[in-house]
PDB file of C-alpha atoms in Angstrom:
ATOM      1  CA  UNK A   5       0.000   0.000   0.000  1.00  0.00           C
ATOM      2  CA  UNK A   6       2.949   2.440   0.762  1.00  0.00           C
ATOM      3  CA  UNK A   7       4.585   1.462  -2.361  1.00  0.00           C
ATOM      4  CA  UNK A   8       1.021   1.784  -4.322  1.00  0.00           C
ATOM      5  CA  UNK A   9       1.059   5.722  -2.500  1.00  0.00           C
ATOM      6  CA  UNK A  10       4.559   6.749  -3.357  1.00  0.00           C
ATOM      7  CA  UNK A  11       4.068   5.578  -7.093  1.00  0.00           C
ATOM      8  CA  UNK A  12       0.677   7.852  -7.111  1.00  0.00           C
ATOM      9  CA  UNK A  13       2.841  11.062  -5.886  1.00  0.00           C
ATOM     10  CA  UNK A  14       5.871  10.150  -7.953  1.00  0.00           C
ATOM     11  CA  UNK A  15       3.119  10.053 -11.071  1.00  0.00           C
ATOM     12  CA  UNK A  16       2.016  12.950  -9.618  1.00  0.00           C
ATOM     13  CA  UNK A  17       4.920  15.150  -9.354  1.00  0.00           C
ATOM     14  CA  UNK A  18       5.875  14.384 -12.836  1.00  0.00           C
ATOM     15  CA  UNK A  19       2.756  14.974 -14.514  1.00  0.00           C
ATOM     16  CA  UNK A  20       2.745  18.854 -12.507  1.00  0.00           C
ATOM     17  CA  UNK A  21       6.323  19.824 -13.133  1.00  0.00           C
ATOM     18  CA  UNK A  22       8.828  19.746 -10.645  1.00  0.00           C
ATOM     19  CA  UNK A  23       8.723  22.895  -9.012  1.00  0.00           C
ATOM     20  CA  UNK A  24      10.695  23.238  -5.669  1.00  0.00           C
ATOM     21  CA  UNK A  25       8.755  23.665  -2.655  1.00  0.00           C
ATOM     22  CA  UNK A  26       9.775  26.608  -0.272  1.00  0.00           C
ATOM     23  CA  UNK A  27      11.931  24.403   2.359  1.00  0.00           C
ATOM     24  CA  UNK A  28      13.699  23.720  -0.501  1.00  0.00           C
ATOM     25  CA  UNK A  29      14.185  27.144  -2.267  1.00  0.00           C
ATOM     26  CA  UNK A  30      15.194  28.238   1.569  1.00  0.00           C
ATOM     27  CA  UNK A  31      17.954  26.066   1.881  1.00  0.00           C
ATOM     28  CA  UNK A  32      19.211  26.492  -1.586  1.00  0.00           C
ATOM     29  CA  UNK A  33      19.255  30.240  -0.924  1.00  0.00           C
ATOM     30  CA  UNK A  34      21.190  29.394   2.523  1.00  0.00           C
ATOM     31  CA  UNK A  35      23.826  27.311   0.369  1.00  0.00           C
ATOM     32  CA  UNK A  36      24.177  29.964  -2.186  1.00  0.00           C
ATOM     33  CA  UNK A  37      24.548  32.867   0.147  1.00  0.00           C
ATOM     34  CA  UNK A  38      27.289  30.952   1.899  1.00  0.00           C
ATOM     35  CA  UNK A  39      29.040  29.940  -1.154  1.00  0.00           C
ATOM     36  CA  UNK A  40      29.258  33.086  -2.493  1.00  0.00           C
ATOM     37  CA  UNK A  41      29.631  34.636   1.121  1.00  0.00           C
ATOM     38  CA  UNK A  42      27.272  37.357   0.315  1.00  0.00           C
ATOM     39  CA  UNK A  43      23.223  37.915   1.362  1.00  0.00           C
ATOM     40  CA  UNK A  44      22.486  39.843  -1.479  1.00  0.00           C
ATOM     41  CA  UNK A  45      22.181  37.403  -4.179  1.00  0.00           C
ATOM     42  CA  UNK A  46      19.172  37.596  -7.175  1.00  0.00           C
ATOM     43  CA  UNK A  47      18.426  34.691  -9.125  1.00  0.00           C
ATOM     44  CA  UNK A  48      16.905  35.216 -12.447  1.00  0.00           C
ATOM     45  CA  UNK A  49      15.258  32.166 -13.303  1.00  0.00           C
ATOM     46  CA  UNK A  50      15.548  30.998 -16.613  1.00  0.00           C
ATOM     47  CA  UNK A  51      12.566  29.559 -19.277  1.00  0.00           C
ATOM     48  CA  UNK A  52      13.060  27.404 -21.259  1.00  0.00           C
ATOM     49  CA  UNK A  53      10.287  27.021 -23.785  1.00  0.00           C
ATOM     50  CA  UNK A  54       8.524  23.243 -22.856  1.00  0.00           C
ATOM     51  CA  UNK A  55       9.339  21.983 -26.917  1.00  0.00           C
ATOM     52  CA  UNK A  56      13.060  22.150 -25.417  1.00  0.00           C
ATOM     53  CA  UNK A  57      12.127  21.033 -22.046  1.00  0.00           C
ATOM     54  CA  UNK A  58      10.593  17.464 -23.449  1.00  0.00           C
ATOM     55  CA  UNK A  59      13.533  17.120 -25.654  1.00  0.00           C
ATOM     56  CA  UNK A  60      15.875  17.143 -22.845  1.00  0.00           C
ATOM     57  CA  UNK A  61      16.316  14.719 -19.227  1.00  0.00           C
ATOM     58  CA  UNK A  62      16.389  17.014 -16.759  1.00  0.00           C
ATOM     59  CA  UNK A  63      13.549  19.053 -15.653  1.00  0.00           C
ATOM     60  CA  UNK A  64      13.342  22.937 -16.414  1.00  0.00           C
ATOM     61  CA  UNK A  65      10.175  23.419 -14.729  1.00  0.00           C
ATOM     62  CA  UNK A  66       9.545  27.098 -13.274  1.00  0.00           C
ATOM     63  CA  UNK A  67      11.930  27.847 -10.912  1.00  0.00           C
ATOM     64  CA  UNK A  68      14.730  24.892 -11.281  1.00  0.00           C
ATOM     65  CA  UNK A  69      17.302  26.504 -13.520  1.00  0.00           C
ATOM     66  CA  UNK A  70      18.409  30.122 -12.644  1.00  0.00           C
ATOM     67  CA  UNK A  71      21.347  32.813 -13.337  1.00  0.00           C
ATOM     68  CA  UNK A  72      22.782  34.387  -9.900  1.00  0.00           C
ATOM     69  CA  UNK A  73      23.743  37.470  -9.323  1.00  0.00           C
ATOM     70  CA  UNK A  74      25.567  39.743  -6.780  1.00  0.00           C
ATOM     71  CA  UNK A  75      24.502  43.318  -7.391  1.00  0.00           C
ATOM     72  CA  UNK A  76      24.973  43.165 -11.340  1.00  0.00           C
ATOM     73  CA  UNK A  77      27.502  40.810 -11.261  1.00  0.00           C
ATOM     74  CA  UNK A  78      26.905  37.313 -13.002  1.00  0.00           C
ATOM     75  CA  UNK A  79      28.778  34.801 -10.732  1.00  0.00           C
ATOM     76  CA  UNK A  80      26.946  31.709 -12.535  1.00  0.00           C
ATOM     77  CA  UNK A  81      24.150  29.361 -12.669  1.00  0.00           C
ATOM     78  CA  UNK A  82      22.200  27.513 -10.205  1.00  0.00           C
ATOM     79  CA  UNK A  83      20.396  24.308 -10.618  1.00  0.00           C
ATOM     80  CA  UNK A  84      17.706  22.760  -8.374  1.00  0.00           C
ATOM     81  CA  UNK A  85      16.789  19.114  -8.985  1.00  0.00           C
ATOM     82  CA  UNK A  86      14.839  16.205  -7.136  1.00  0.00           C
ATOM     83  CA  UNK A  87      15.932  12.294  -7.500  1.00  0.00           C
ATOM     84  CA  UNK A  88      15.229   9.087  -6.311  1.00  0.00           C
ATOM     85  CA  UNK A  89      16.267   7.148  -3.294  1.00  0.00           C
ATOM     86  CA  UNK A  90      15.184   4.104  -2.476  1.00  0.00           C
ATOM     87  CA  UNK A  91      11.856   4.776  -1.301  1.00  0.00           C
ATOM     88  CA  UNK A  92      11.621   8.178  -1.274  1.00  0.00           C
ATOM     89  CA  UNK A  93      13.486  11.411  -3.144  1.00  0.00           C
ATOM     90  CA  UNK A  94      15.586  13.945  -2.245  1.00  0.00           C
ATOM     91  CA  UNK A  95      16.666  17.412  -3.552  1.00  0.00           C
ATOM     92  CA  UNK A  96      19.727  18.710  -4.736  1.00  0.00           C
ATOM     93  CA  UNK A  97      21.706  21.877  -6.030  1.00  0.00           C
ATOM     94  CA  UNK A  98      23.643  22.344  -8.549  1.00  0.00           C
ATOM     95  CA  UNK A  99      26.092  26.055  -8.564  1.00  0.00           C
ATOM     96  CA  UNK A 100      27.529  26.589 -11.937  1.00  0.00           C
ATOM     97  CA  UNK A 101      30.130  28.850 -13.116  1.00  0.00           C
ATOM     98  CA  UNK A 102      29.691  31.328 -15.530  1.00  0.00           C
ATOM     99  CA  UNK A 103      30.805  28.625 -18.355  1.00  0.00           C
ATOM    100  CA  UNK A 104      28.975  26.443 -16.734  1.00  0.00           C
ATOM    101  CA  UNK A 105      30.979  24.189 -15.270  1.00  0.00           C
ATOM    102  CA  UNK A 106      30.233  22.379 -11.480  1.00  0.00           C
ATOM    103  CA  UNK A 107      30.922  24.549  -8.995  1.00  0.00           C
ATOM    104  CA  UNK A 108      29.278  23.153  -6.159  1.00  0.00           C
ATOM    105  CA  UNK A 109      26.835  20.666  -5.635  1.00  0.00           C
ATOM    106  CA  UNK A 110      24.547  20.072  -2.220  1.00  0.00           C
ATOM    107  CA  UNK A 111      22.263  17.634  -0.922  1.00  0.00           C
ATOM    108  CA  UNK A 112      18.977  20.045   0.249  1.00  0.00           C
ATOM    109  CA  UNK A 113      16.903  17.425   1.832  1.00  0.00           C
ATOM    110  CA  UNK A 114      17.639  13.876   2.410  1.00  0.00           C
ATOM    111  CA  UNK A 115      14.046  11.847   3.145  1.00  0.00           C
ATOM    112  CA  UNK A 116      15.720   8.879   3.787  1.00  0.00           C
ATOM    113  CA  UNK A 117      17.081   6.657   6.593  1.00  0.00           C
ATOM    114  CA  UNK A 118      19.799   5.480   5.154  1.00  0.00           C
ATOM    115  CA  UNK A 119      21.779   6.714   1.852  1.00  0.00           C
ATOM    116  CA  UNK A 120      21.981  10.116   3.330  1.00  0.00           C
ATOM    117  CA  UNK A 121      26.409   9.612   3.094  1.00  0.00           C
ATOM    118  CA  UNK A 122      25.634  11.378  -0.317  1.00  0.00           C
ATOM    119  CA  UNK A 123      24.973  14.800   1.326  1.00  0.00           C
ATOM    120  CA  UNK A 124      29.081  14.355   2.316  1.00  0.00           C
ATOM    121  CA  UNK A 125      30.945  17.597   1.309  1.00  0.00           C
ATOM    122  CA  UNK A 126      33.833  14.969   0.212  1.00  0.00           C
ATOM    123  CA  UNK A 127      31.742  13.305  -1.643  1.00  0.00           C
ATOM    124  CA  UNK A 128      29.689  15.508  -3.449  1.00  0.00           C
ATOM    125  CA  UNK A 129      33.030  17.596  -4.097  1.00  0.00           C
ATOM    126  CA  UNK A 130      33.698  14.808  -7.020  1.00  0.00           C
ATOM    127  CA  UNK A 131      31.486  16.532  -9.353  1.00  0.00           C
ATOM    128  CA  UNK A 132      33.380  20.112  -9.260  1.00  0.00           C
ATOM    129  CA  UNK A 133      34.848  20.761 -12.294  1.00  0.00           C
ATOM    130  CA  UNK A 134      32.713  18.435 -14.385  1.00  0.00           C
ATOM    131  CA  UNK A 135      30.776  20.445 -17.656  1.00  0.00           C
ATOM    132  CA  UNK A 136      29.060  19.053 -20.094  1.00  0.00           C
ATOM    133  CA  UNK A 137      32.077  18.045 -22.206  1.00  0.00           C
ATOM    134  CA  UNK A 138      33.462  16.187 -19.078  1.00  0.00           C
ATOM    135  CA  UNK A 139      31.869  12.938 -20.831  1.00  0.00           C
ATOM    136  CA  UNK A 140      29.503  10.463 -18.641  1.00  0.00           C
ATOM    137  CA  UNK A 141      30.534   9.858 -15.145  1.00  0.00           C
ATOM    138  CA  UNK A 142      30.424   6.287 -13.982  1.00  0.00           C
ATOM    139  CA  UNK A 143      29.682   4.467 -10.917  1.00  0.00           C
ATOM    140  CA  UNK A 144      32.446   3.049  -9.191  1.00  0.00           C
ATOM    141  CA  UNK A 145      34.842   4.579 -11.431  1.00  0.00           C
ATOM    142  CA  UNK A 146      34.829   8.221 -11.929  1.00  0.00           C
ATOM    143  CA  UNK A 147      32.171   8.294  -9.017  1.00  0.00           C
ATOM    144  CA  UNK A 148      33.280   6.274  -5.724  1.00  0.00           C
ATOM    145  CA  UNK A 149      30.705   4.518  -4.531  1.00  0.00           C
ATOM    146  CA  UNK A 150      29.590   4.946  -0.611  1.00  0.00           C
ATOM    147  CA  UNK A 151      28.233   1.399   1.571  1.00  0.00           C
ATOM    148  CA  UNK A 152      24.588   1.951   2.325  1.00  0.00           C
ATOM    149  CA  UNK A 153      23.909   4.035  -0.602  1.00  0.00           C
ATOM    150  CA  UNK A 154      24.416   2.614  -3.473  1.00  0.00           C
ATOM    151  CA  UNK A 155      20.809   3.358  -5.007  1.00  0.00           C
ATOM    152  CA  UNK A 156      21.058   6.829  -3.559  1.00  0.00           C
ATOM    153  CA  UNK A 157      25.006   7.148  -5.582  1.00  0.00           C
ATOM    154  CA  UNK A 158      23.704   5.903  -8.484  1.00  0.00           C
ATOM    155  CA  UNK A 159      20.924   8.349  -8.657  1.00  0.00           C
ATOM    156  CA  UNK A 160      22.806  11.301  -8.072  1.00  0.00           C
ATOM    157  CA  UNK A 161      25.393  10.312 -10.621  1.00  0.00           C
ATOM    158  CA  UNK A 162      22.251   9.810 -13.182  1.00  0.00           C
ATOM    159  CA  UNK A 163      20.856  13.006 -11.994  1.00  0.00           C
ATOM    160  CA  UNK A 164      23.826  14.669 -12.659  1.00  0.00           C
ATOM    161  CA  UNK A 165      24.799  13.092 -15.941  1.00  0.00           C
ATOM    162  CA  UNK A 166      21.449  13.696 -17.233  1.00  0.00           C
ATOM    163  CA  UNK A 167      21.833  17.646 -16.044  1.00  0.00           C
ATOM    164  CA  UNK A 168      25.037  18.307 -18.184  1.00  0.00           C
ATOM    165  CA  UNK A 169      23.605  16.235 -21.099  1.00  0.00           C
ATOM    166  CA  UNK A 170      20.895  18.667 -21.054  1.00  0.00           C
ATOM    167  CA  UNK A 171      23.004  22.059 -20.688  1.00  0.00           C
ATOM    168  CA  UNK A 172      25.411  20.696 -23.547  1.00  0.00           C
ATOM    169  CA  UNK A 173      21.632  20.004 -25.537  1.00  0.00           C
ATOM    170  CA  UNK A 174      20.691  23.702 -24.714  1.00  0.00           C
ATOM    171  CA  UNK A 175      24.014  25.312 -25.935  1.00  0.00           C
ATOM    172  CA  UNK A 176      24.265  23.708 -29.098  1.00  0.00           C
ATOM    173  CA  UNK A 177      21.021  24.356 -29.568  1.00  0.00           C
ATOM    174  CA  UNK A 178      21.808  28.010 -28.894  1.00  0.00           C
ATOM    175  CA  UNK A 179      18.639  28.226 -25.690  1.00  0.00           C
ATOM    176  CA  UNK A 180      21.399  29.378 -23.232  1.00  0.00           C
TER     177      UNK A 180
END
């Protein structure tokens, strides 16, 4: 029955759009202000028109992809994402440079038990660097994997891979 109730919201949630709720946006402002060590930060969220969106993995729902700003300074791109667990999801962010590439990436909210060793600084610290010519990371090679959360690895390395497929689909398509 729990299983028959999480399937119903997951169906749910991806027949509305992911759009993040306001626990979420709040800690993904938190992150950002710390990471940029500034409280004045503006986001200006991004469109991009839904014939792109279905072409692409990730999700560009209202809200989830974003430039970021410091006065009128453009310090990058932000990036806010849900993904699967094992019975459950959880939310992410991704901080981009200005070309893009991984600045930063956070675990917002865990809903799990167990798996939550993917919201490790170390850990999350191997996707820095990564763009979308970085080529496919892998599990247990370019991506360590963690004991206890192997679902929650995998999906985070998916979630990821699937993000800069879709940013490399959007620039050569010229949307961003």
């Amino acid at each position: 029955m729990k299983l028959f109730a999480l399937s119903i919201f997951s169906l749910f949630l991806v027949l509305q759009g992911f759009k993040p709720a306001d626990p979420v946006i709040k800690k993904a402002d938190k992150a950002m202000a710390k990471y940029y060590d500034t409280k004045g930060l503006r986001k200006e969220f991004i469109t991009i028109p839904q014939e792109i969106n279905q072409e692409v993995p990730s999700d560009f729902s209202e809200g989830t992809f974003f430039k970021i700003y410091a006065d009128q300074e453009h310090l990058g791109y932000g990036f806010i994402g849900n993904a699967p667990s094992k019975t459950a999801d959880f939310d992410y962010l991704v901080l981009f440079t200005p070309d893009l590439i991984i600045a930063k990436s956070k675990v917002l909210i865990y809903r799990e038990e167990y798996g939550g060793e993917i919201s490790s600084k170390r850990w999350l610290k191997q996707f820095d660097g990564k763009n979308a010519q970085s080529g496919e990371l892998r599990y247990n090679q370019e991506i360590i994997p963690i004991s206890g959360a192997t679902i929650s690895v995998r999906s985070m390395t998916k979630a990821v891979n699937e993000l800069l497929g879709s940013l490399k689909y959007l620039q050569q398509n010229k949307v961003l």
